[in-house]
Amino acid sequence: MKSGENCNKSRRNFIKGVGASLLLIPFLQFCSDKIAVLMIRLSGTKHLLGHRLWIKDFPKPTKQIEIPYLIVGGGISGLSAARQFQKRGISDFLMVELENHLGGNSSNGENKYSKYPLGAHYLPLPNFQDKELLQFLEEEKIILGYNEKGFPIFDELQLTFAPDERLFYKNNWQEGVVPKEGNLISDDLEFNKFFKQMDVFRTSKGEDQKYLFDIPMYLSSKDEKTRSLDKITMKQWFQDNHFTSEPLFNYIDYCCKDDFGLGIEYVSAWAGIHYFAGRKQDSTPEKHDSVLTWAEGNARLATHLKKYTKDKSLQNHLVYEVKIENQKVVAKAFDDATKTSVEIVADKVIMASPQFVNQYLIPDRKTFIKDFHYTPWLLATLIVNDLSDNFSFPLSWDNVIYDAKGLGYVYDQHQTVNQVQDKKVITYYYSFSSGDLRKTRKELYKKDKEYWKQFVLNDLKIAHPDIEEYTEDIEVFLLGHGMISPAPGFIFGEAKKQAKQNIEKKIYFAHTDLSGISIFEEAFHQGINIVNEILDGTTVDS
């Protein structure tokens, strides 16, 4: 990675726009010994409201709102759409969001020691040709200007501080997340071969003169040979290319879970290669692959976008029906605060909500939604008195444990200028990758809070044997529909194409599950593109 390895750091950008999808159940456990407080939250949709969405036992609307444009869902796609409306000179719109805040998975928590992410937590440096994203970053003072050669100057306080990554491998911490020290010669040869192939994929273009892999995805080439990689798994590609190295297999598996939730055995090979080849590393003259990050994660970016919805959002409102009547779109929403319903009549509606939710709101969508796969996730934020290890390489922003069940942890206070901390706050990530995500999701909720506490601690004990002794607080978040996961055949499949189609040019759809990859850039461009389609009639062909 940062030593010239050609792997991007698109880490854990998941659960975009799942605000209307999951369960919220808090538990508190008070112990006199090691764990002072344990809170397990099944984050997202409130339990009763989620159940009512299925059975539709809502009261009849008692008031009506008329508005030209309605945005359903306050995740990054919805917020980006709001920004684009404002950029296009339109302020007469309304956003409806189930939660009591906007941002979707780009949200955060906070304790007395630090803010911490509740989902997506960083943004890799954008591709240089992504001018819309660069403009947004400049507007928000994340880019401070441009140098004499035209490269953006990023605010150093918002770039990851050093050391940024380390890997616990063969009982020692080492720099970076690619295994180096302790490999067999054959392993190193395969790593070199793999990264050279990713270099070729990164720079190659199709006959249409588009990159084979690009971000946002709709810019990628339509080269059929390359797109055929979507029909096989990344494991199959690994084997077809005669790779056998166990450390390389483990590393690719980690990267695939990182961005897609699904590991190497289950994810599309096109998606797996896109992880390495989509980012061009061309926005700095040094070809840096650094990332922008904050203690609260991408909640910082959501905050920048929220200003475009000031006085234009209804929160704690669950939309439970959307239909076309008399050339208008009628949406019904339940206000969880007043326990009443409201009818919203709009000329156009943007459904910036995930498709597994939309199937309950709009008729005749369940037939193709069954091909949308969403991986469950677990996040755990711990407050520790100490984080002792062998100090072979110091605590970093990203800390990965080789052959662990999870994807390691982020040191949430890493960006704090004052590095002397009374307590350390870390956030651990785990994706429930499997071949049957629906079954996995059901099993998820059968485990109790003690099980998940020990699950997290036992995984961290591989690198920190005494972590349980030093942990004084742990919050565990289980997300049943964490993120869209591109199983083979999905990215260029029929189901996604059908789900993207607007209905009578009145109901439009924008969400990362309509790209197939759940990263900030996809959500950001989904919002922009859908507003342009509504106002100009221009569609983006992916």
PDB file of N, CA and C in Angstrom, residues 387-450:
ATOM      1  N   LEU A 387      -3.363  -0.480  25.718  1.00  0.00           N
ATOM      2  CA  LEU A 387      -3.451  -1.324  24.536  1.00  0.00           C
ATOM      3  C   LEU A 387      -2.058  -1.901  24.309  1.00  0.00           C
ATOM      4  N   SER A 388      -1.595  -2.626  25.309  1.00  0.00           N
ATOM      5  CA  SER A 388      -0.220  -3.118  25.284  1.00  0.00           C
ATOM      6  C   SER A 388      -0.037  -4.175  24.203  1.00  0.00           C
ATOM      7  N   ASP A 389       1.111  -4.129  23.533  1.00  0.00           N
ATOM      8  CA  ASP A 389       1.512  -5.169  22.596  1.00  0.00           C
ATOM      9  C   ASP A 389       3.034  -5.205  22.607  1.00  0.00           C
ATOM     10  N   ASN A 390       3.625  -5.892  21.638  1.00  0.00           N
ATOM     11  CA  ASN A 390       5.085  -6.030  21.668  1.00  0.00           C
ATOM     12  C   ASN A 390       5.818  -4.825  21.093  1.00  0.00           C
ATOM     13  N   PHE A 391       5.068  -3.823  20.638  1.00  0.00           N
ATOM     14  CA  PHE A 391       5.638  -2.559  20.165  1.00  0.00           C
ATOM     15  C   PHE A 391       6.675  -2.734  19.055  1.00  0.00           C
ATOM     16  N   SER A 392       6.579  -3.839  18.297  1.00  0.00           N
ATOM     17  CA  SER A 392       7.477  -4.000  17.161  1.00  0.00           C
ATOM     18  C   SER A 392       7.176  -2.962  16.088  1.00  0.00           C
ATOM     19  N   PHE A 393       5.918  -2.473  16.060  1.00  0.00           N
ATOM     20  CA  PHE A 393       5.552  -1.313  15.244  1.00  0.00           C
ATOM     21  C   PHE A 393       4.433  -0.607  15.987  1.00  0.00           C
ATOM     22  N   PRO A 394       4.482   0.717  16.076  1.00  0.00           N
ATOM     23  CA  PRO A 394       3.564   1.428  16.982  1.00  0.00           C
ATOM     24  C   PRO A 394       2.103   1.396  16.549  1.00  0.00           C
ATOM     25  N   LEU A 395       1.230   1.703  17.508  1.00  0.00           N
ATOM     26  CA  LEU A 395      -0.194   1.819  17.262  1.00  0.00           C
ATOM     27  C   LEU A 395      -0.440   2.752  16.080  1.00  0.00           C
ATOM     28  N   SER A 396      -1.302   2.325  15.166  1.00  0.00           N
ATOM     29  CA  SER A 396      -1.555   3.072  13.937  1.00  0.00           C
ATOM     30  C   SER A 396      -3.036   3.396  13.807  1.00  0.00           C
ATOM     31  N   TRP A 397      -3.368   4.127  12.760  1.00  0.00           N
ATOM     32  CA  TRP A 397      -4.784   4.421  12.492  1.00  0.00           C
ATOM     33  C   TRP A 397      -5.536   3.124  12.202  1.00  0.00           C
ATOM     34  N   ASP A 398      -4.994   2.313  11.316  1.00  0.00           N
ATOM     35  CA  ASP A 398      -5.611   1.055  10.914  1.00  0.00           C
ATOM     36  C   ASP A 398      -4.743  -0.096  11.421  1.00  0.00           C
ATOM     37  N   ASN A 399      -5.353  -1.005  12.171  1.00  0.00           N
ATOM     38  CA  ASN A 399      -4.609  -2.085  12.808  1.00  0.00           C
ATOM     39  C   ASN A 399      -5.264  -3.413  12.455  1.00  0.00           C
ATOM     40  N   VAL A 400      -4.602  -4.193  11.609  1.00  0.00           N
ATOM     41  CA  VAL A 400      -5.164  -5.421  11.065  1.00  0.00           C
ATOM     42  C   VAL A 400      -4.460  -6.627  11.691  1.00  0.00           C
ATOM     43  N   ILE A 401      -5.249  -7.642  12.027  1.00  0.00           N
ATOM     44  CA  ILE A 401      -4.708  -8.836  12.657  1.00  0.00           C
ATOM     45  C   ILE A 401      -4.832  -9.990  11.670  1.00  0.00           C
ATOM     46  N   TYR A 402      -3.699 -10.523  11.245  1.00  0.00           N
ATOM     47  CA  TYR A 402      -3.691 -11.572  10.229  1.00  0.00           C
ATOM     48  C   TYR A 402      -4.424 -12.813  10.724  1.00  0.00           C
ATOM     49  N   ASP A 403      -5.273 -13.345   9.856  1.00  0.00           N
ATOM     50  CA  ASP A 403      -6.005 -14.591  10.108  1.00  0.00           C
ATOM     51  C   ASP A 403      -6.991 -14.477  11.270  1.00  0.00           C
ATOM     52  N   ALA A 404      -7.329 -13.241  11.663  1.00  0.00           N
ATOM     53  CA  ALA A 404      -8.383 -13.060  12.667  1.00  0.00           C
ATOM     54  C   ALA A 404      -9.737 -13.183  11.979  1.00  0.00           C
ATOM     55  N   LYS A 405     -10.789 -13.259  12.766  1.00  0.00           N
ATOM     56  CA  LYS A 405     -12.126 -13.333  12.194  1.00  0.00           C
ATOM     57  C   LYS A 405     -12.552 -11.984  11.617  1.00  0.00           C
ATOM     58  N   GLY A 406     -12.175 -10.923  12.301  1.00  0.00           N
ATOM     59  CA  GLY A 406     -12.569  -9.584  11.879  1.00  0.00           C
ATOM     60  C   GLY A 406     -11.526  -8.906  11.025  1.00  0.00           C
ATOM     61  N   LEU A 407     -11.788  -7.634  10.715  1.00  0.00           N
ATOM     62  CA  LEU A 407     -10.913  -6.850   9.856  1.00  0.00           C
ATOM     63  C   LEU A 407     -10.004  -5.927  10.647  1.00  0.00           C
ATOM     64  N   GLY A 408      -9.848  -6.207  11.950  1.00  0.00           N
ATOM     65  CA  GLY A 408      -8.997  -5.363  12.767  1.00  0.00           C
ATOM     66  C   GLY A 408      -9.756  -4.190  13.351  1.00  0.00           C
ATOM     67  N   TYR A 409      -9.019  -3.165  13.753  1.00  0.00           N
ATOM     68  CA  TYR A 409      -9.650  -2.018  14.410  1.00  0.00           C
ATOM     69  C   TYR A 409      -8.990  -0.719  14.003  1.00  0.00           C
ATOM     70  N   VAL A 410      -9.756   0.354  14.149  1.00  0.00           N
ATOM     71  CA  VAL A 410      -9.274   1.707  13.906  1.00  0.00           C
ATOM     72  C   VAL A 410      -9.054   2.398  15.245  1.00  0.00           C
ATOM     73  N   TYR A 411      -7.965   3.107  15.373  1.00  0.00           N
ATOM     74  CA  TYR A 411      -7.685   3.922  16.549  1.00  0.00           C
ATOM     75  C   TYR A 411      -8.364   5.267  16.343  1.00  0.00           C
ATOM     76  N   ASP A 412      -9.465   5.483  17.030  1.00  0.00           N
ATOM     77  CA  ASP A 412     -10.326   6.635  16.752  1.00  0.00           C
ATOM     78  C   ASP A 412      -9.689   7.972  17.109  1.00  0.00           C
ATOM     79  N   GLN A 413      -8.734   7.980  18.028  1.00  0.00           N
ATOM     80  CA  GLN A 413      -8.091   9.236  18.433  1.00  0.00           C
ATOM     81  C   GLN A 413      -6.832   9.534  17.625  1.00  0.00           C
ATOM     82  N   HIS A 414      -6.613   8.778  16.572  1.00  0.00           N
ATOM     83  CA  HIS A 414      -5.367   8.895  15.820  1.00  0.00           C
ATOM     84  C   HIS A 414      -5.170  10.287  15.230  1.00  0.00           C
ATOM     85  N   GLN A 415      -6.265  10.944  14.841  1.00  0.00           N
ATOM     86  CA  GLN A 415      -6.159  12.260  14.212  1.00  0.00           C
ATOM     87  C   GLN A 415      -6.095  13.398  15.224  1.00  0.00           C
ATOM     88  N   THR A 416      -6.170  13.051  16.498  1.00  0.00           N
ATOM     89  CA  THR A 416      -6.104  14.075  17.533  1.00  0.00           C
ATOM     90  C   THR A 416      -4.683  14.620  17.636  1.00  0.00           C
ATOM     91  N   VAL A 417      -4.556  15.939  17.602  1.00  0.00           N
ATOM     92  CA  VAL A 417      -3.226  16.550  17.670  1.00  0.00           C
ATOM     93  C   VAL A 417      -2.552  16.204  19.000  1.00  0.00           C
ATOM     94  N   ASN A 418      -3.331  16.199  20.072  1.00  0.00           N
ATOM     95  CA  ASN A 418      -2.794  15.814  21.373  1.00  0.00           C
ATOM     96  C   ASN A 418      -2.785  14.296  21.482  1.00  0.00           C
ATOM     97  N   GLN A 419      -1.630  13.694  21.372  1.00  0.00           N
ATOM     98  CA  GLN A 419      -1.540  12.236  21.357  1.00  0.00           C
ATOM     99  C   GLN A 419      -1.374  11.615  22.744  1.00  0.00           C
ATOM    100  N   VAL A 420      -1.403  12.420  23.798  1.00  0.00           N
ATOM    101  CA  VAL A 420      -1.373  11.893  25.160  1.00  0.00           C
ATOM    102  C   VAL A 420      -2.819  11.736  25.623  1.00  0.00           C
ATOM    103  N   GLN A 421      -3.288  10.501  25.696  1.00  0.00           N
ATOM    104  CA  GLN A 421      -4.686  10.217  25.994  1.00  0.00           C
ATOM    105  C   GLN A 421      -4.809   9.426  27.292  1.00  0.00           C
ATOM    106  N   ASP A 422      -5.774   9.832  28.147  1.00  0.00           N
ATOM    107  CA  ASP A 422      -6.023   9.079  29.372  1.00  0.00           C
ATOM    108  C   ASP A 422      -6.522   7.674  29.066  1.00  0.00           C
ATOM    109  N   LYS A 423      -7.383   7.585  28.080  1.00  0.00           N
ATOM    110  CA  LYS A 423      -7.931   6.303  27.632  1.00  0.00           C
ATOM    111  C   LYS A 423      -7.818   6.246  26.116  1.00  0.00           C
ATOM    112  N   LYS A 424      -7.790   5.039  25.581  1.00  0.00           N
ATOM    113  CA  LYS A 424      -7.772   4.868  24.133  1.00  0.00           C
ATOM    114  C   LYS A 424      -9.123   4.343  23.674  1.00  0.00           C
ATOM    115  N   VAL A 425      -9.579   4.862  22.534  1.00  0.00           N
ATOM    116  CA  VAL A 425     -10.858   4.447  21.960  1.00  0.00           C
ATOM    117  C   VAL A 425     -10.581   3.814  20.604  1.00  0.00           C
ATOM    118  N   ILE A 426     -11.037   2.565  20.440  1.00  0.00           N
ATOM    119  CA  ILE A 426     -10.829   1.860  19.190  1.00  0.00           C
ATOM    120  C   ILE A 426     -12.164   1.308  18.682  1.00  0.00           C
ATOM    121  N   THR A 427     -12.282   1.151  17.374  1.00  0.00           N
ATOM    122  CA  THR A 427     -13.493   0.582  16.781  1.00  0.00           C
ATOM    123  C   THR A 427     -13.104  -0.616  15.923  1.00  0.00           C
ATOM    124  N   TYR A 428     -13.699  -1.750  16.243  1.00  0.00           N
ATOM    125  CA  TYR A 428     -13.433  -3.045  15.600  1.00  0.00           C
ATOM    126  C   TYR A 428     -14.518  -3.322  14.560  1.00  0.00           C
ATOM    127  N   TYR A 429     -14.131  -3.963  13.458  1.00  0.00           N
ATOM    128  CA  TYR A 429     -15.065  -4.256  12.363  1.00  0.00           C
ATOM    129  C   TYR A 429     -15.063  -5.745  12.027  1.00  0.00           C
ATOM    130  N   TYR A 430     -16.250  -6.267  11.729  1.00  0.00           N
ATOM    131  CA  TYR A 430     -16.374  -7.662  11.310  1.00  0.00           C
ATOM    132  C   TYR A 430     -17.512  -7.782  10.303  1.00  0.00           C
ATOM    133  N   SER A 431     -17.266  -8.453   9.178  1.00  0.00           N
ATOM    134  CA  SER A 431     -18.325  -8.694   8.193  1.00  0.00           C
ATOM    135  C   SER A 431     -18.714 -10.168   8.235  1.00  0.00           C
ATOM    136  N   PHE A 432     -20.016 -10.417   8.147  1.00  0.00           N
ATOM    137  CA  PHE A 432     -20.536 -11.781   8.211  1.00  0.00           C
ATOM    138  C   PHE A 432     -20.620 -12.359   6.797  1.00  0.00           C
ATOM    139  N   SER A 433     -19.469 -12.525   6.174  1.00  0.00           N
ATOM    140  CA  SER A 433     -19.407 -13.051   4.820  1.00  0.00           C
ATOM    141  C   SER A 433     -19.861 -14.509   4.796  1.00  0.00           C
ATOM    142  N   SER A 434     -20.745 -14.829   3.846  1.00  0.00           N
ATOM    143  CA  SER A 434     -21.205 -16.210   3.717  1.00  0.00           C
ATOM    144  C   SER A 434     -21.867 -16.399   2.364  1.00  0.00           C
ATOM    145  N   GLY A 435     -22.158 -17.645   2.044  1.00  0.00           N
ATOM    146  CA  GLY A 435     -22.843 -17.935   0.806  1.00  0.00           C
ATOM    147  C   GLY A 435     -24.344 -17.838   0.910  1.00  0.00           C
ATOM    148  N   ASP A 436     -24.861 -17.679   2.127  1.00  0.00           N
ATOM    149  CA  ASP A 436     -26.300 -17.545   2.360  1.00  0.00           C
ATOM    150  C   ASP A 436     -26.510 -16.422   3.374  1.00  0.00           C
ATOM    151  N   LEU A 437     -26.565 -15.207   2.877  1.00  0.00           N
ATOM    152  CA  LEU A 437     -26.624 -14.041   3.756  1.00  0.00           C
ATOM    153  C   LEU A 437     -27.938 -13.965   4.513  1.00  0.00           C
ATOM    154  N   ARG A 438     -29.007 -14.442   3.916  1.00  0.00           N
ATOM    155  CA  ARG A 438     -30.298 -14.424   4.597  1.00  0.00           C
ATOM    156  C   ARG A 438     -30.269 -15.325   5.833  1.00  0.00           C
ATOM    157  N   LYS A 439     -29.700 -16.507   5.686  1.00  0.00           N
ATOM    158  CA  LYS A 439     -29.577 -17.423   6.813  1.00  0.00           C
ATOM    159  C   LYS A 439     -28.645 -16.849   7.871  1.00  0.00           C
ATOM    160  N   THR A 440     -27.541 -16.262   7.417  1.00  0.00           N
ATOM    161  CA  THR A 440     -26.591 -15.647   8.342  1.00  0.00           C
ATOM    162  C   THR A 440     -27.252 -14.539   9.144  1.00  0.00           C
ATOM    163  N   ARG A 441     -28.096 -13.749   8.482  1.00  0.00           N
ATOM    164  CA  ARG A 441     -28.776 -12.645   9.148  1.00  0.00           C
ATOM    165  C   ARG A 441     -29.716 -13.155  10.246  1.00  0.00           C
ATOM    166  N   LYS A 442     -30.402 -14.235   9.970  1.00  0.00           N
ATOM    167  CA  LYS A 442     -31.297 -14.802  10.971  1.00  0.00           C
ATOM    168  C   LYS A 442     -30.532 -15.315  12.184  1.00  0.00           C
ATOM    169  N   GLU A 443     -29.389 -15.943  11.922  1.00  0.00           N
ATOM    170  CA  GLU A 443     -28.576 -16.469  13.025  1.00  0.00           C
ATOM    171  C   GLU A 443     -27.999 -15.342  13.868  1.00  0.00           C
ATOM    172  N   LEU A 444     -27.767 -14.217  13.230  1.00  0.00           N
ATOM    173  CA  LEU A 444     -27.153 -13.062  13.887  1.00  0.00           C
ATOM    174  C   LEU A 444     -27.904 -12.677  15.151  1.00  0.00           C
ATOM    175  N   TYR A 445     -29.237 -12.655  15.060  1.00  0.00           N
ATOM    176  CA  TYR A 445     -30.045 -12.140  16.151  1.00  0.00           C
ATOM    177  C   TYR A 445     -30.368 -13.194  17.208  1.00  0.00           C
ATOM    178  N   LYS A 446     -29.888 -14.401  17.004  1.00  0.00           N
ATOM    179  CA  LYS A 446     -30.123 -15.448  17.995  1.00  0.00           C
ATOM    180  C   LYS A 446     -29.091 -15.433  19.116  1.00  0.00           C
ATOM    181  N   LYS A 447     -27.968 -14.752  18.886  1.00  0.00           N
ATOM    182  CA  LYS A 447     -26.895 -14.688  19.869  1.00  0.00           C
ATOM    183  C   LYS A 447     -27.172 -13.566  20.865  1.00  0.00           C
ATOM    184  N   ASP A 448     -26.769 -13.783  22.135  1.00  0.00           N
ATOM    185  CA  ASP A 448     -27.022 -12.779  23.166  1.00  0.00           C
ATOM    186  C   ASP A 448     -25.832 -11.839  23.323  1.00  0.00           C
ATOM    187  N   LYS A 449     -25.998 -10.865  24.195  1.00  0.00           N
ATOM    188  CA  LYS A 449     -24.979  -9.825  24.363  1.00  0.00           C
ATOM    189  C   LYS A 449     -23.662 -10.379  24.894  1.00  0.00           C
ATOM    190  N   GLU A 450     -23.717 -11.378  25.755  1.00  0.00           N
ATOM    191  CA  GLU A 450     -22.486 -11.964  26.290  1.00  0.00           C
ATOM    192  C   GLU A 450     -21.692 -12.646  25.178  1.00  0.00           C
TER     193      GLU A 450
END
